[in-house]
Amino acid sequence: QVQLDESGGGSVQAGGSLRLSCAASGRTISTSAMAWFRHAPGKQREFAAAVTWIGGGTYYADSVKGRFTISRDNAKNTVYLQMNSLKPEDTAVYYCAGRRTIVIATMRSPGEYDYWGQGTQVTVSS
């Protein structure tokens, strides 16, 4: 019902910045919140950040708090992830995800999200 298309991935040196974009199309009215997850080789997929469409409340993983900023443009149905002070450990495939319901306690759980993008590679070198 909803398609998510990520863009903005690439390679950057440690300390640099990168901005990811996720454009939603289809039945976007059913989406209550959007999030970014990341999956590094040999690691479990982990939560990075989330934002609600109404109100714009944000949630961050401790590992990215203070460095990453998630935002949304309701008119454009687009979510952004501004990544600053990037570290090599931030290297991963980043996935955009959407969910129909909002349960604060599960904002960090990938299993609670209903729509997923194809992923975009982010590589941070030292």
Coordinates of N, CA and C in Angstrom, one line a residue:
Q1 N 0.8 -1.2 0.0 CA 0.0 0.0 0.0 C 0.8 1.3 0.0
V2 N 2.0 1.2 0.7 CA 2.9 2.3 0.7 C 4.3 1.9 0.2
Q3 N 4.8 2.8 -0.6 CA 6.2 2.5 -1.1 C 7.1 3.6 -0.6
L4 N 8.2 3.1 -0.1 CA 9.2 4.0 0.5 C 10.5 4.0 -0.4
D5 N 11.0 5.1 -0.8 CA 12.2 5.2 -1.6 C 13.2 6.0 -1.0
E6 N 14.3 5.4 -0.6 CA 15.4 6.1 0.0 C 16.4 6.7 -1.0
S7 N 17.1 7.7 -0.6 CA 18.2 8.3 -1.4 C 19.1 9.0 -0.5
G8 N 20.3 9.4 -1.0 CA 21.3 10.1 -0.2 C 22.4 9.4 0.4
G9 N 22.4 8.1 0.3 CA 23.5 7.3 0.8 C 24.8 7.5 0.0
G10 N 25.9 7.2 0.6 CA 27.2 7.3 0.0 C 28.3 7.1 0.9
S11 N 29.5 7.5 0.5 CA 30.7 7.4 1.3 C 31.2 8.7 1.9
V12 N 31.6 8.7 3.1 CA 32.1 10.0 3.7 C 33.1 9.6 4.8
Q13 N 34.0 10.5 5.0 CA 35.1 10.3 6.0 C 34.5 10.6 7.4
A14 N 35.2 10.0 8.4 CA 34.8 10.2 9.8 C 34.7 11.6 10.1
G15 N 33.7 12.0 10.8 CA 33.5 13.4 11.2 C 32.6 14.2 10.2
G16 N 32.4 13.6 9.0 CA 31.6 14.2 8.0 C 30.1 14.1 8.2
S17 N 29.4 14.6 7.2 CA 27.9 14.6 7.3 C 27.3 14.1 6.0
L18 N 26.1 13.6 6.2 CA 25.3 13.0 5.1 C 23.8 13.2 5.4
R19 N 23.0 13.4 4.4 CA 21.6 13.5 4.6 C 20.9 12.5 3.8
L20 N 20.1 11.6 4.4 CA 19.3 10.6 3.8 C 17.8 11.2 3.6
S21 N 17.2 10.8 2.5 CA 15.8 11.1 2.3 C 15.0 9.9 2.0
C22 N 13.7 9.9 2.4 CA 12.8 8.8 2.2 C 11.5 9.4 1.8
A23 N 11.2 9.1 0.5 CA 9.9 9.6 -0.1 C 8.9 8.5 0.0
A24 N 7.7 8.8 0.5 CA 6.6 7.9 0.6 C 5.6 8.1 -0.4
S25 N 5.0 7.1 -1.0 CA 4.0 7.2 -2.0 C 3.0 6.1 -1.8
G26 N 1.8 6.3 -2.4 CA 0.7 5.3 -2.2 C -0.2 5.8 -1.1
R27 N -0.7 4.9 -0.3 CA -1.7 5.2 0.7 C -1.0 5.7 2.0
T28 N -0.4 6.8 1.8 CA 0.4 7.4 2.9 C -0.4 7.9 4.1
I29 N -1.7 8.1 3.9 CA -2.6 8.5 5.0 C -2.6 7.5 6.1
S30 N -2.3 6.3 5.8 CA -2.3 5.2 6.8 C -1.1 5.1 7.7
T31 N -0.1 5.9 7.3 CA 1.2 5.9 8.0 C 1.2 6.9 9.2
S32 N 1.5 6.5 10.4 CA 1.5 7.4 11.5 C 2.9 7.8 11.9
A33 N 3.9 7.0 11.6 CA 5.3 7.4 12.0 C 6.2 6.7 11.0
M34 N 7.4 7.4 10.9 CA 8.4 6.9 10.0 C 9.7 6.7 10.8
A35 N 10.6 5.8 10.4 CA 11.8 5.6 11.1 C 12.9 5.2 10.2
W36 N 14.1 5.3 10.8 CA 15.3 4.8 10.1 C 15.9 3.7 10.9
F37 N 16.2 2.6 10.3 CA 16.9 1.5 10.9 C 18.2 1.3 10.1
R38 N 19.2 0.6 10.7 CA 20.4 0.3 10.0 C 20.8 -1.1 10.2
H39 N 21.5 -1.7 9.2 CA 21.9 -3.1 9.3 C 23.4 -3.2 8.8
A40 N 24.3 -3.4 9.7 CA 25.7 -3.6 9.4 C 26.0 -5.1 9.2
P41 N 27.0 -5.5 8.4 CA 27.3 -6.9 8.2 C 27.6 -7.6 9.5
G42 N 27.0 -8.7 9.8 CA 27.3 -9.5 11.0 C 26.6 -8.9 12.2
K43 N 25.8 -7.9 12.0 CA 25.1 -7.3 13.1 C 23.6 -7.4 12.9
Q44 N 22.8 -7.3 14.0 CA 21.4 -7.3 14.0 C 20.9 -5.9 13.5
R45 N 19.8 -5.9 12.8 CA 19.2 -4.6 12.4 C 18.9 -3.8 13.6
E46 N 19.3 -2.6 13.7 CA 19.0 -1.8 14.8 C 18.3 -0.5 14.5
F47 N 17.6 0.0 15.5 CA 16.9 1.3 15.3 C 17.8 2.5 15.4
A48 N 17.6 3.5 14.6 CA 18.4 4.7 14.6 C 17.5 5.9 15.1
A49 N 16.4 6.1 14.4 CA 15.6 7.3 14.7 C 14.2 7.1 14.2
A50 N 13.2 7.9 14.8 CA 11.9 7.8 14.3 C 11.2 9.2 14.5
V51 N 10.2 9.4 13.8 CA 9.4 10.7 13.9 C 8.0 10.4 13.6
T52 N 7.1 11.1 14.3 CA 5.6 10.9 14.0 C 5.2 12.0 13.0
W53 N 4.2 11.6 12.2 CA 3.7 12.5 11.2 C 3.0 13.7 11.8
I54 N 2.2 13.4 12.8 CA 1.4 14.5 13.5 C 2.2 14.8 14.7
G55 N 2.6 16.1 14.8 CA 3.3 16.5 16.0 C 4.8 16.6 15.8
G56 N 5.3 15.6 15.0 CA 6.8 15.6 14.8 C 7.6 15.2 16.0
G57 N 7.0 14.4 16.8 CA 7.8 13.9 18.0 C 8.9 13.0 17.5
T58 N 10.1 13.1 18.1 CA 11.3 12.3 17.6 C 11.8 11.3 18.7
Y59 N 12.4 10.3 18.2 CA 13.0 9.3 19.0 C 14.3 8.9 18.4
Y60 N 15.3 8.7 19.3 CA 16.6 8.3 18.8 C 17.3 7.2 19.6
A61 N 18.1 6.4 18.9 CA 18.9 5.5 19.6 C 20.0 6.2 20.4
D62 N 20.4 5.6 21.5 CA 21.5 6.3 22.2 C 22.8 6.5 21.4
S63 N 23.0 5.5 20.5 CA 24.2 5.6 19.7 C 24.3 6.7 18.7
V64 N 23.2 7.3 18.4 CA 23.1 8.4 17.4 C 22.6 9.7 18.0
K65 N 22.1 9.7 19.2 CA 21.6 10.9 19.8 C 22.7 12.0 19.9
G66 N 22.3 13.2 19.5 CA 23.2 14.3 19.5 C 23.9 14.5 18.2
R67 N 23.9 13.4 17.3 CA 24.6 13.5 16.1 C 23.6 13.4 14.9
F68 N 22.6 12.6 15.0 CA 21.6 12.5 13.9 C 20.3 13.3 14.3
T69 N 19.7 13.8 13.2 CA 18.4 14.5 13.4 C 17.5 14.0 12.3
I70 N 16.3 13.5 12.8 CA 15.3 13.1 11.9 C 14.2 14.2 11.8
S71 N 13.7 14.4 10.6 CA 12.7 15.4 10.4 C 11.7 14.9 9.3
R72 N 10.6 15.6 9.2 CA 9.7 15.2 8.1 C 9.0 16.4 7.5
D73 N 8.7 16.3 6.2 CA 7.9 17.3 5.5 C 6.6 16.7 5.1
N74 N 5.6 17.0 5.8 CA 4.3 16.4 5.6 C 3.7 16.6 4.2
A75 N 3.9 17.8 3.7 CA 3.4 18.2 2.3 C 4.1 17.3 1.2
K76 N 5.4 17.0 1.5 CA 6.1 16.2 0.5 C 6.1 14.7 0.8
N77 N 5.5 14.3 1.9 CA 5.6 12.9 2.3 C 7.0 12.4 2.3
T78 N 7.9 13.2 2.9 CA 9.3 12.8 2.9 C 9.9 13.0 4.3
V79 N 10.7 12.0 4.6 CA 11.4 12.0 5.9 C 12.9 12.1 5.6
Y80 N 13.6 12.9 6.5 CA 15.0 13.1 6.3 C 15.8 12.6 7.5
L81 N 17.0 12.2 7.3 CA 17.9 11.9 8.4 C 19.2 12.6 8.2
Q82 N 19.4 13.6 8.9 CA 20.6 14.4 8.8 C 21.6 13.8 9.8
M83 N 22.7 13.3 9.2 CA 23.7 12.6 10.0 C 25.0 13.4 10.1
N84 N 25.4 13.9 11.2 CA 26.6 14.6 11.5 C 27.6 13.9 12.3
S85 N 28.8 14.3 12.3 CA 29.8 13.7 13.1 C 29.8 12.2 13.0
L86 N 29.8 11.8 11.7 CA 29.7 10.3 11.4 C 31.0 9.6 11.9
K87 N 30.7 8.4 12.3 CA 31.8 7.5 12.8 C 31.8 6.2 12.0
P88 N 33.0 5.6 11.9 CA 33.0 4.3 11.2 C 32.0 3.3 11.6
E89 N 31.6 3.3 12.8 CA 30.6 2.3 13.3 C 29.2 2.7 12.8
D90 N 29.0 3.8 12.2 CA 27.8 4.2 11.6 C 27.6 3.5 10.2
T91 N 28.6 2.9 9.7 CA 28.6 2.2 8.4 C 27.5 1.1 8.4
A92 N 26.6 1.1 7.5 CA 25.5 0.2 7.4 C 24.6 0.5 6.3
V93 N 23.7 -0.5 6.0 CA 22.7 -0.2 5.0 C 21.6 0.4 5.9
Y94 N 21.1 1.6 5.5 CA 20.1 2.3 6.2 C 18.7 2.1 5.5
Y95 N 17.7 1.7 6.3 CA 16.4 1.4 5.8 C 15.4 2.4 6.3
C96 N 14.5 2.9 5.5 CA 13.4 3.7 5.9 C 12.2 2.8 6.1
A97 N 11.5 3.1 7.2 CA 10.3 2.2 7.5 C 9.2 3.1 8.0
G98 N 8.0 2.6 7.8 CA 6.8 3.3 8.2 C 5.8 2.3 9.0
R99 N 5.0 2.9 9.9 CA 4.1 2.1 10.7 C 2.7 2.8 10.7
R100 N 1.7 2.0 10.8 CA 0.3 2.5 10.9 C -0.1 2.9 12.3
T101 N 0.5 2.3 13.3 CA 0.1 2.6 14.6 C 1.3 3.2 15.4
I102 N 1.0 4.0 16.4 CA 2.0 4.5 17.3 C 1.9 4.0 18.7
V103 N 2.9 3.2 19.1 CA 3.0 2.7 20.5 C 4.4 3.1 20.9
I104 N 4.5 4.1 21.8 CA 5.7 4.6 22.2 C 6.7 3.5 22.6
A105 N 6.3 2.6 23.3 CA 7.1 1.5 23.9 C 7.7 0.7 22.8
T106 N 7.2 0.7 21.6 CA 7.7 -0.2 20.5 C 8.2 0.6 19.3
M107 N 8.5 1.9 19.5 CA 9.0 2.7 18.4 C 10.3 2.2 17.9
R108 N 11.1 1.5 18.7 CA 12.4 1.0 18.3 C 12.4 -0.4 17.8
S109 N 11.2 -1.0 17.7 CA 11.1 -2.4 17.3 C 10.8 -2.5 15.8
P110 N 11.7 -3.1 15.0 CA 11.5 -3.2 13.6 C 10.3 -4.1 13.2
G111 N 9.9 -5.0 14.1 CA 8.8 -5.9 13.8 C 7.4 -5.1 13.9
E112 N 7.4 -3.9 14.4 CA 6.2 -3.1 14.5 C 6.0 -2.3 13.3
Y113 N 6.9 -2.2 12.4 CA 6.8 -1.4 11.2 C 6.2 -2.2 10.0
D114 N 5.4 -1.5 9.2 CA 4.6 -2.2 8.2 C 5.2 -2.0 6.8
Y115 N 5.9 -1.0 6.6 CA 6.5 -0.7 5.2 C 8.0 -0.5 5.3
W116 N 8.7 -0.9 4.3 CA 10.1 -0.8 4.3 C 10.7 -0.4 3.0
G117 N 11.7 0.4 3.0 CA 12.3 0.8 1.8 C 13.4 -0.2 1.4
Q118 N 14.0 0.0 0.3 CA 15.0 -0.9 -0.3 C 16.4 -0.8 0.4
G119 N 16.6 0.3 1.1 CA 17.9 0.5 1.8 C 18.9 1.3 1.0
T120 N 19.7 2.0 1.7 CA 20.7 2.8 1.0 C 22.0 2.7 1.8
Q121 N 23.1 2.4 1.1 CA 24.4 2.2 1.8 C 25.0 3.5 2.3
V122 N 25.5 3.4 3.5 CA 26.2 4.5 4.1 C 27.6 4.0 4.6
T123 N 28.6 4.5 4.1 CA 30.0 4.0 4.4 C 30.8 5.2 5.0
V124 N 31.3 5.0 6.2 CA 32.1 6.0 6.9 C 33.5 5.5 7.1
S125 N 34.5 6.1 6.5 CA 35.9 5.7 6.6 C 36.6 6.5 7.6
S126 N 37.6 5.9 8.2 CA 38.4 6.6 9.2 C 39.6 7.4 8.5

